[in-house]
One Martini backbone bead per residue (centre of mass of N, CA, C, O) as a GRO file, in nm:
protein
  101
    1UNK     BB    1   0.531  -2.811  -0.561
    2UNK     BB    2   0.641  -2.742  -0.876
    3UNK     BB    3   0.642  -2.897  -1.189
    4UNK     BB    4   0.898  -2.853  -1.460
    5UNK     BB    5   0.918  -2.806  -1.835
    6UNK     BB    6   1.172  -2.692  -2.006
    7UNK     BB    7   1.284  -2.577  -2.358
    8UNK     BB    8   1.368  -2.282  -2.265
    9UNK     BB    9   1.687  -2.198  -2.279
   10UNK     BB   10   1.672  -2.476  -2.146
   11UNK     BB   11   1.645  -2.852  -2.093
   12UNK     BB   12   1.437  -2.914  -1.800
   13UNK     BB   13   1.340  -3.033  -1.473
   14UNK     BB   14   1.169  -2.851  -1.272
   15UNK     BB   15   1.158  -2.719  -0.883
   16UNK     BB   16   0.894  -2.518  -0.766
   17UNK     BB   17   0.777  -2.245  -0.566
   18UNK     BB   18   0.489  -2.078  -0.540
   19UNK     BB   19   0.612  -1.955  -0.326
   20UNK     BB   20   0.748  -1.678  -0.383
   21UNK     BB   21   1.019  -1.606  -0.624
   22UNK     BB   22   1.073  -1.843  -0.854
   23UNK     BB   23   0.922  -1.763  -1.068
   24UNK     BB   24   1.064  -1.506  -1.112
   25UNK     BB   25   1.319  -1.626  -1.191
   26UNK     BB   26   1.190  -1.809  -1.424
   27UNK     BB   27   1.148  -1.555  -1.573
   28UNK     BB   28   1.445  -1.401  -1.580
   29UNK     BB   29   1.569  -1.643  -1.720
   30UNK     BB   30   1.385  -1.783  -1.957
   31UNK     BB   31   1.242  -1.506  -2.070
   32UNK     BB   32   1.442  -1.249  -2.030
   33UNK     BB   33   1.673  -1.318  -2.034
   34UNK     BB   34   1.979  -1.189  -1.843
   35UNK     BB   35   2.214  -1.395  -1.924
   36UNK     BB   36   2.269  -1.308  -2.290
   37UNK     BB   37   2.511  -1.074  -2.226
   38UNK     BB   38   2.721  -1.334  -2.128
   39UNK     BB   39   2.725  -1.528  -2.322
   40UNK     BB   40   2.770  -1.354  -2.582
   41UNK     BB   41   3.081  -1.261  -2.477
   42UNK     BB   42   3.150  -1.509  -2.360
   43UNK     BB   43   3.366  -1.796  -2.406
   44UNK     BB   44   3.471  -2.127  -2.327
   45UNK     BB   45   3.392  -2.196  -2.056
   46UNK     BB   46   3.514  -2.395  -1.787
   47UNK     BB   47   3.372  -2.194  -1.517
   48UNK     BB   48   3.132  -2.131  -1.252
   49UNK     BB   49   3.008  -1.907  -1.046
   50UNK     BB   50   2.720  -1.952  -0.854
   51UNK     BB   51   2.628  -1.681  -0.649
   52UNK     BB   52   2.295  -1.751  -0.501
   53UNK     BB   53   2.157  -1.955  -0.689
   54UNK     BB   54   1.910  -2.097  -0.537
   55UNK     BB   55   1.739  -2.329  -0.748
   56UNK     BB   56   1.913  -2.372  -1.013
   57UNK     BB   57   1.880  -2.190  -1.293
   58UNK     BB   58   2.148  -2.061  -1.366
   59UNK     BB   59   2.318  -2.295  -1.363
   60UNK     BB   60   2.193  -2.447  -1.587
   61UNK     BB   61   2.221  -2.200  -1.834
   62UNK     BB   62   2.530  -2.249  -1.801
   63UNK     BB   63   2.562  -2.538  -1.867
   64UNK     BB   64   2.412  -2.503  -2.134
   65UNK     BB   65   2.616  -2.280  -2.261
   66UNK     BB   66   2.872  -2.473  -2.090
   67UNK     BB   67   2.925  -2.806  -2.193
   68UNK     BB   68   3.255  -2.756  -2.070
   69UNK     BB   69   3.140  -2.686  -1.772
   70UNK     BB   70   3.159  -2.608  -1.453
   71UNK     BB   71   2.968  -2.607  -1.166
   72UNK     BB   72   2.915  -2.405  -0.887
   73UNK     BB   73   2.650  -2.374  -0.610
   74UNK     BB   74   2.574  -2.134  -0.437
   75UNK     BB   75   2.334  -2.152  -0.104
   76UNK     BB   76   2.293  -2.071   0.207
   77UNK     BB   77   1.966  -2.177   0.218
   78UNK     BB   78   1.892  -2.466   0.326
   79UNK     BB   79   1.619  -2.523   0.167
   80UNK     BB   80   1.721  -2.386  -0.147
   81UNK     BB   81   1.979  -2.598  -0.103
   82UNK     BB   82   1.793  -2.876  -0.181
   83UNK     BB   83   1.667  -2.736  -0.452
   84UNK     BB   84   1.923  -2.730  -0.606
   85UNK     BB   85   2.019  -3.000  -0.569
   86UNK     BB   86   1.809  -3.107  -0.707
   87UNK     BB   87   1.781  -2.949  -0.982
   88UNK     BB   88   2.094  -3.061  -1.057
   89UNK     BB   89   2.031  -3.381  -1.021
   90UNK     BB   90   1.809  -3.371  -1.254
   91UNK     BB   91   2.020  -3.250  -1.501
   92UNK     BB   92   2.326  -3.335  -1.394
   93UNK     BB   93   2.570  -3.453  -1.368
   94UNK     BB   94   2.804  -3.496  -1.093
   95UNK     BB   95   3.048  -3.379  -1.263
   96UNK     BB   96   2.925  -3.061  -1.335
   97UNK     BB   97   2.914  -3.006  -1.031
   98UNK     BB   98   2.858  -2.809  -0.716
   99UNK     BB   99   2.730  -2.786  -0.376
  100UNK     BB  100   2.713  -2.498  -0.179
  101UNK     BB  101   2.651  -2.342   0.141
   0.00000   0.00000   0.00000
């Protein structure tokens, strides 16, 4: 695993694998910011369902985005759901988000 300490676009330290996609998820959230015309429409959201979560960057970047919304971070992947549920714990109150199988 890499840790990493992420400043932009959310404060946060995060565990990804080496191999696989984690990196390219980690260019297109924090780099590419895919979700900032999402951020930029909607505003005081107060719930988010991030379906698909994988390791739990997207979930991270809304709970950043939506300081007083609940994040739910669905991901059916074993691994990856063990791997998300780390990086949200390590980064969110226990009471901002729930992680589903």
């Amino acid at each position: 695993l890499l840790h990493l300490r992420i400043r932009r676009p959310f404060s946060a330290t995060v565990s990804l694998r080496a191999e696989g996609t984690d990196l390219e998820t980690l260019d297109e959230i924090a780099v590419q910011r895919v979700y900032q015309p999402v951020v930029g429409h909607v505003r005081g959201c107060r719930r988010v369902l991030d379906v698909g979560a994988n390791i739990g960057l997207s979930a991270l970047y809304f709970a950043n985005a939506y300081p007083d919304a609940h994040v739910a971070a669905v991901e059916p992947w074993p691994d990856t759901h063990a791997l998300m549920a780390r990086n949200l714990r390590a980064n969110l109150p226990e009471t901002r988000f729930a992680c589903v199988p």
